[in-house]
């Protein structure tokens, strides 16, 4: 697992461990490396000081620009589905405050993350730099179209809800690559896992559903 540096109080570490225990109990966290990543990333560092007291509750919190940091259980389930290996290059669409980005960065070789709002790009860059994440690259732009110049990716994760599956981004997966995307109507999206398999003469995308969820809107060309 990649290294990080940060300082915190024993109390913060303790309540984070309680959060992790709760996520394990609910079967949201299963894999040892993912559990370890959740134990190590200080979620309180990604929210406004006034909200820090709620940072380890299983709840969405505002991060500015009318956006939210996803619930820890949602981040856990999505990360588990992604099944990230240390050699993977991962694309994240919707950096937000950078919490999910940090979890991905502990598990993967390199993370590319795109965020629509310049203020959030700035916030996430500063926070991740202060925590020591050299393997993350964050750019401002329309991630609904993926990141064609850095493709292909082993894993792609959308942290905003798309009206339908962004097909062109599916082609930015490599063979055996996995993408996770919340897709469908605004209030009841389905969490979709899409696995790409290349055969001798064809490219096959296997789509499976992993429950109902509610994310902020994906905007941009493939968005709302
Ligand atoms: N994982 C993030 C979740 C943030 S919410 C976190 O932990 O904070 C989803 C984010 O997706 C928002 O910040 C929103 O601005 C961003 N977003 C929505 N549409 C986008 C697009 N087309 N390109 C890049 N980012 C987008």
CSV table of C-alpha atoms and ligand atoms in Angstrom, one decimal:
chain,number,residue,atom,x,y,z
A,1,UNK,CA,0.0,0.0,0.0
A,2,UNK,CA,1.2,3.5,-0.8
A,3,UNK,CA,2.6,5.8,2.0
A,4,UNK,CA,0.9,8.9,3.3
A,5,UNK,CA,1.8,11.5,6.0
A,6,UNK,CA,-0.6,13.3,8.2
A,7,UNK,CA,-1.1,14.2,11.8
A,8,UNK,CA,-4.3,13.9,13.9
A,9,UNK,CA,-5.5,13.5,17.4
A,10,UNK,CA,-6.0,10.1,19.1
A,11,UNK,CA,-9.7,10.9,19.3
A,12,UNK,CA,-10.0,11.4,15.6
A,13,UNK,CA,-8.2,8.1,15.0
A,14,UNK,CA,-10.5,6.4,17.5
A,15,UNK,CA,-13.8,7.6,16.0
A,16,UNK,CA,-12.6,6.7,12.5
A,17,UNK,CA,-11.8,3.2,13.7
A,18,UNK,CA,-15.4,3.0,15.1
A,19,UNK,CA,-16.7,4.1,11.7
A,20,UNK,CA,-14.6,1.4,10.0
A,21,UNK,CA,-15.9,-1.2,12.5
A,22,UNK,CA,-19.5,-0.2,11.6
A,23,UNK,CA,-18.8,-0.5,7.8
A,24,UNK,CA,-17.3,-3.9,8.3
A,25,UNK,CA,-20.4,-5.0,10.4
A,26,UNK,CA,-22.7,-3.8,7.5
A,27,UNK,CA,-20.6,-5.7,5.0
A,28,UNK,CA,-19.7,-2.5,3.2
A,29,UNK,CA,-16.0,-3.1,3.9
A,30,UNK,CA,-14.6,-6.6,3.3
A,31,UNK,CA,-11.1,-6.6,1.7
A,32,UNK,CA,-8.1,-6.1,4.1
A,33,UNK,CA,-6.4,-3.5,1.9
A,34,UNK,CA,-9.6,-1.4,1.5
A,35,UNK,CA,-10.3,-1.7,5.3
A,36,UNK,CA,-6.7,-0.4,5.9
A,37,UNK,CA,-7.2,2.5,3.5
A,38,UNK,CA,-10.4,3.5,5.3
A,39,UNK,CA,-8.5,3.4,8.6
A,40,UNK,CA,-5.7,5.6,7.3
A,41,UNK,CA,-7.5,8.4,5.4
A,42,UNK,CA,-8.6,11.2,7.7
A,43,UNK,CA,-12.1,12.0,6.4
A,44,UNK,CA,-12.3,15.0,8.7
A,45,UNK,CA,-9.4,16.7,6.7
A,46,UNK,CA,-11.7,16.8,3.6
A,47,UNK,CA,-14.6,18.8,5.2
A,48,UNK,CA,-15.1,22.3,6.5
A,49,UNK,CA,-13.9,22.7,10.1
A,50,UNK,CA,-17.5,23.3,11.3
A,51,UNK,CA,-18.5,19.9,10.0
A,52,UNK,CA,-15.6,17.9,11.3
A,53,UNK,CA,-17.6,16.7,14.3
A,54,UNK,CA,-19.8,14.8,11.8
A,55,UNK,CA,-17.0,13.6,9.5
A,56,UNK,CA,-17.2,10.0,10.8
A,57,UNK,CA,-21.0,9.6,10.7
A,58,UNK,CA,-22.3,7.6,7.7
A,59,UNK,CA,-23.7,10.7,6.0
A,60,UNK,CA,-23.2,13.0,3.0
A,61,UNK,CA,-21.8,16.4,3.9
A,62,UNK,CA,-21.7,19.7,1.9
A,63,UNK,CA,-18.3,20.5,0.3
A,64,UNK,CA,-19.3,23.8,-1.4
A,65,UNK,CA,-20.4,24.5,-5.0
A,66,UNK,CA,-23.7,22.7,-4.1
A,67,UNK,CA,-21.8,19.4,-4.1
A,68,UNK,CA,-21.5,16.7,-1.4
A,69,UNK,CA,-18.9,14.3,-0.1
A,70,UNK,CA,-20.4,10.8,-0.5
A,71,UNK,CA,-21.4,8.7,2.5
A,72,UNK,CA,-18.5,6.5,3.8
A,73,UNK,CA,-20.7,3.4,3.1
A,74,UNK,CA,-21.2,4.4,-0.5
A,75,UNK,CA,-17.4,5.1,-1.0
A,76,UNK,CA,-16.8,1.7,0.7
A,77,UNK,CA,-19.2,-0.3,-1.6
A,78,UNK,CA,-17.9,1.4,-4.8
A,79,UNK,CA,-14.3,0.8,-3.8
A,80,UNK,CA,-14.9,-2.8,-3.0
A,81,UNK,CA,-16.7,-3.4,-6.4
A,82,UNK,CA,-13.8,-1.8,-8.2
A,83,UNK,CA,-11.4,-4.5,-6.9
A,84,UNK,CA,-8.3,-2.3,-7.3
A,85,UNK,CA,-4.8,-3.9,-7.6
A,86,UNK,CA,-1.6,-2.1,-6.8
A,87,UNK,CA,-0.5,-2.0,-10.5
A,88,UNK,CA,-3.8,-0.3,-11.7
A,89,UNK,CA,-4.2,3.1,-13.3
A,90,UNK,CA,-7.6,4.5,-12.2
A,91,UNK,CA,-9.7,7.3,-13.6
A,92,UNK,CA,-12.1,9.1,-11.2
A,93,UNK,CA,-14.8,11.4,-12.6
A,94,UNK,CA,-15.9,13.9,-9.9
A,95,UNK,CA,-13.0,14.6,-7.5
A,96,UNK,CA,-15.2,16.7,-5.2
A,97,UNK,CA,-13.2,17.2,-2.0
A,98,UNK,CA,-10.8,14.4,-2.9
A,99,UNK,CA,-11.8,11.8,-0.2
A,100,UNK,CA,-12.6,9.0,-2.6
A,101,UNK,CA,-9.5,10.0,-4.6
A,102,UNK,CA,-7.3,9.5,-1.5
A,103,UNK,CA,-8.7,6.0,-0.9
A,104,UNK,CA,-8.1,5.1,-4.5
A,105,UNK,CA,-4.6,6.5,-4.3
A,106,UNK,CA,-3.7,4.2,-1.4
A,107,UNK,CA,-4.7,1.2,-3.4
A,108,UNK,CA,-3.7,1.9,-7.0
A,109,UNK,CA,-0.5,2.8,-8.9
A,110,UNK,CA,-1.8,6.0,-10.3
A,111,UNK,CA,-5.0,8.0,-10.1
A,112,UNK,CA,-6.3,10.5,-12.6
A,113,UNK,CA,-9.2,12.5,-11.4
A,114,UNK,CA,-11.4,15.1,-13.2
A,115,UNK,CA,-13.5,17.8,-11.5
A,116,UNK,CA,-15.9,20.3,-13.1
A,117,UNK,CA,-15.6,23.0,-10.4
A,118,UNK,CA,-12.3,24.9,-10.3
A,119,UNK,CA,-12.7,25.7,-6.5
A,120,UNK,CA,-13.1,22.0,-5.7
A,121,UNK,CA,-10.0,21.2,-7.9
A,122,UNK,CA,-8.0,23.7,-5.9
A,123,UNK,CA,-9.3,22.4,-2.6
A,124,UNK,CA,-8.7,18.7,-3.4
A,125,UNK,CA,-5.2,19.5,-4.8
A,126,UNK,CA,-4.2,21.4,-1.6
A,127,UNK,CA,-5.7,18.7,0.7
A,128,UNK,CA,-4.1,15.8,-1.1
A,129,UNK,CA,-0.8,17.6,-1.3
A,130,UNK,CA,-0.8,18.3,2.4
A,131,UNK,CA,-1.5,14.6,3.1
A,132,UNK,CA,1.3,13.5,0.7
A,133,UNK,CA,-0.2,11.9,-2.4
A,134,UNK,CA,2.3,12.1,-5.3
A,135,UNK,CA,0.5,9.5,-7.4
A,136,UNK,CA,-2.7,11.6,-8.0
A,137,UNK,CA,-3.3,13.9,-11.0
A,138,UNK,CA,-6.3,16.2,-10.8
A,139,UNK,CA,-7.5,18.3,-13.7
A,140,UNK,CA,-10.4,20.6,-14.1
A,141,UNK,CA,-12.8,19.8,-17.0
A,142,UNK,CA,-15.7,17.7,-18.3
A,143,UNK,CA,-15.0,14.2,-17.0
A,144,UNK,CA,-18.3,12.9,-18.5
A,145,UNK,CA,-16.2,12.3,-21.6
A,146,UNK,CA,-13.5,10.5,-19.6
A,147,UNK,CA,-9.8,11.3,-20.1
A,148,UNK,CA,-9.1,10.1,-23.7
A,149,UNK,CA,-5.4,11.2,-23.8
A,150,UNK,CA,-4.5,9.2,-20.6
A,151,UNK,CA,-6.7,6.1,-21.6
A,152,UNK,CA,-6.8,3.1,-21.3
A,153,UNK,CA,-7.6,2.7,-17.6
A,154,UNK,CA,-7.8,-0.5,-15.5
A,155,UNK,CA,-10.6,1.0,-13.5
A,156,UNK,CA,-13.0,4.0,-13.9
A,157,UNK,CA,-15.3,5.4,-11.3
A,158,UNK,CA,-18.0,8.0,-11.7
A,159,UNK,CA,-18.9,9.7,-8.4
A,160,UNK,CA,-21.8,11.7,-10.0
A,161,UNK,CA,-25.0,10.3,-11.4
A,162,UNK,CA,-25.3,9.9,-15.2
A,163,UNK,CA,-28.6,9.9,-17.1
A,164,UNK,CA,-27.4,6.9,-19.0
A,165,UNK,CA,-24.2,4.8,-19.4
A,166,UNK,CA,-21.5,7.1,-21.0
A,167,UNK,CA,-20.6,4.7,-23.8
A,168,UNK,CA,-17.5,6.5,-25.1
A,169,UNK,CA,-16.0,6.2,-21.6
A,170,UNK,CA,-16.6,2.5,-21.6
A,171,UNK,CA,-14.1,2.2,-24.5
A,172,UNK,CA,-11.5,3.9,-22.3
A,173,UNK,CA,-11.3,0.8,-20.2
A,174,UNK,CA,-8.6,-1.8,-21.1
A,175,UNK,CA,-9.4,-5.5,-21.6
A,176,UNK,CA,-10.8,-6.9,-18.3
A,177,UNK,CA,-11.2,-3.3,-17.0
A,178,UNK,CA,-14.1,-2.4,-14.7
A,179,UNK,CA,-16.1,0.8,-14.6
A,180,UNK,CA,-18.6,1.8,-11.9
A,181,UNK,CA,-21.3,4.4,-12.6
A,182,UNK,CA,-24.5,5.5,-11.0
A,183,UNK,CA,-26.9,5.7,-13.8
A,184,UNK,CA,-30.6,6.4,-14.4
A,185,UNK,CA,-33.3,8.9,-13.1
A,186,UNK,CA,-32.2,11.6,-10.7
A,187,UNK,CA,-33.8,10.2,-7.5
A,188,UNK,CA,-33.2,6.5,-8.0
A,189,UNK,CA,-30.1,5.7,-9.9
A,190,UNK,CA,-28.7,2.2,-10.1
A,191,UNK,CA,-25.1,1.5,-9.3
A,192,UNK,CA,-23.9,-0.2,-12.4
A,193,UNK,CA,-20.7,-2.3,-12.8
A,194,UNK,CA,-19.5,-2.6,-16.3
A,195,UNK,CA,-16.8,-5.1,-17.2
A,196,UNK,CA,-15.0,-5.0,-20.5
A,197,UNK,CA,-13.8,-8.2,-22.2
A,198,UNK,CA,-12.0,-8.2,-25.5
A,199,UNK,CA,-12.4,-11.4,-27.6
A,200,UNK,CA,-10.6,-12.1,-30.9
A,201,UNK,CA,-13.2,-10.2,-33.0
A,202,UNK,CA,-15.3,-8.3,-30.5
A,203,UNK,CA,-15.5,-6.1,-27.4
A,204,UNK,CA,-18.1,-7.2,-24.8
A,205,UNK,CA,-19.4,-5.1,-22.0
A,206,UNK,CA,-21.0,-7.1,-19.2
A,207,UNK,CA,-23.4,-4.9,-17.1
A,208,UNK,CA,-24.5,-5.8,-13.5
A,209,UNK,CA,-26.6,-3.9,-11.0
A,210,UNK,CA,-25.5,-3.2,-7.4
A,211,UNK,CA,-28.4,-1.5,-5.7
A,212,UNK,CA,-30.2,1.8,-5.9
A,213,UNK,CA,-28.3,5.0,-5.0
A,214,UNK,CA,-28.6,8.8,-5.1
A,215,UNK,CA,-25.8,10.9,-6.4
A,216,UNK,CA,-25.4,14.6,-7.4
A,217,UNK,CA,-25.8,15.2,-11.1
A,218,UNK,CA,-23.1,14.5,-13.6
A,219,UNK,CA,-23.0,17.5,-15.8
A,220,UNK,CA,-21.3,18.1,-19.2
A,221,UNK,CA,-21.6,16.4,-22.6
A,222,UNK,CA,-22.7,12.9,-21.2
A,223,UNK,CA,-24.4,14.4,-18.2
A,224,UNK,CA,-27.7,16.1,-17.4
B,1,LIG,N1,-16.0,11.5,-4.5
B,1,LIG,C1,-16.4,12.9,-4.3
B,1,LIG,C2,-17.8,13.1,-4.5
B,1,LIG,C3,-18.2,14.5,-4.9
B,1,LIG,S1,-19.8,14.7,-5.6
B,1,LIG,C4,-16.0,13.3,-2.8
B,1,LIG,O1,-15.6,12.4,-2.1
B,1,LIG,O2,-16.1,14.4,-2.5
B,1,LIG,C5,-19.5,14.5,-7.3
B,1,LIG,C6,-18.6,15.5,-8.0
B,1,LIG,O3,-18.7,15.3,-9.4
B,1,LIG,C7,-18.9,16.9,-7.7
B,1,LIG,O4,-17.8,17.6,-7.1
B,1,LIG,C8,-19.2,17.5,-9.1
B,1,LIG,O5,-18.8,18.8,-9.3
B,1,LIG,C9,-18.5,16.5,-10.0
B,1,LIG,N2,-18.9,16.5,-11.4
B,1,LIG,C10,-20.2,16.5,-11.9
B,1,LIG,N3,-20.1,16.4,-13.2
B,1,LIG,C11,-18.8,16.4,-13.6
B,1,LIG,C12,-18.2,16.3,-14.9
B,1,LIG,N4,-18.8,16.3,-16.0
B,1,LIG,N5,-16.8,16.3,-14.9
B,1,LIG,C13,-16.1,16.4,-13.7
B,1,LIG,N6,-16.7,16.4,-12.5
B,1,LIG,C14,-18.0,16.4,-12.4
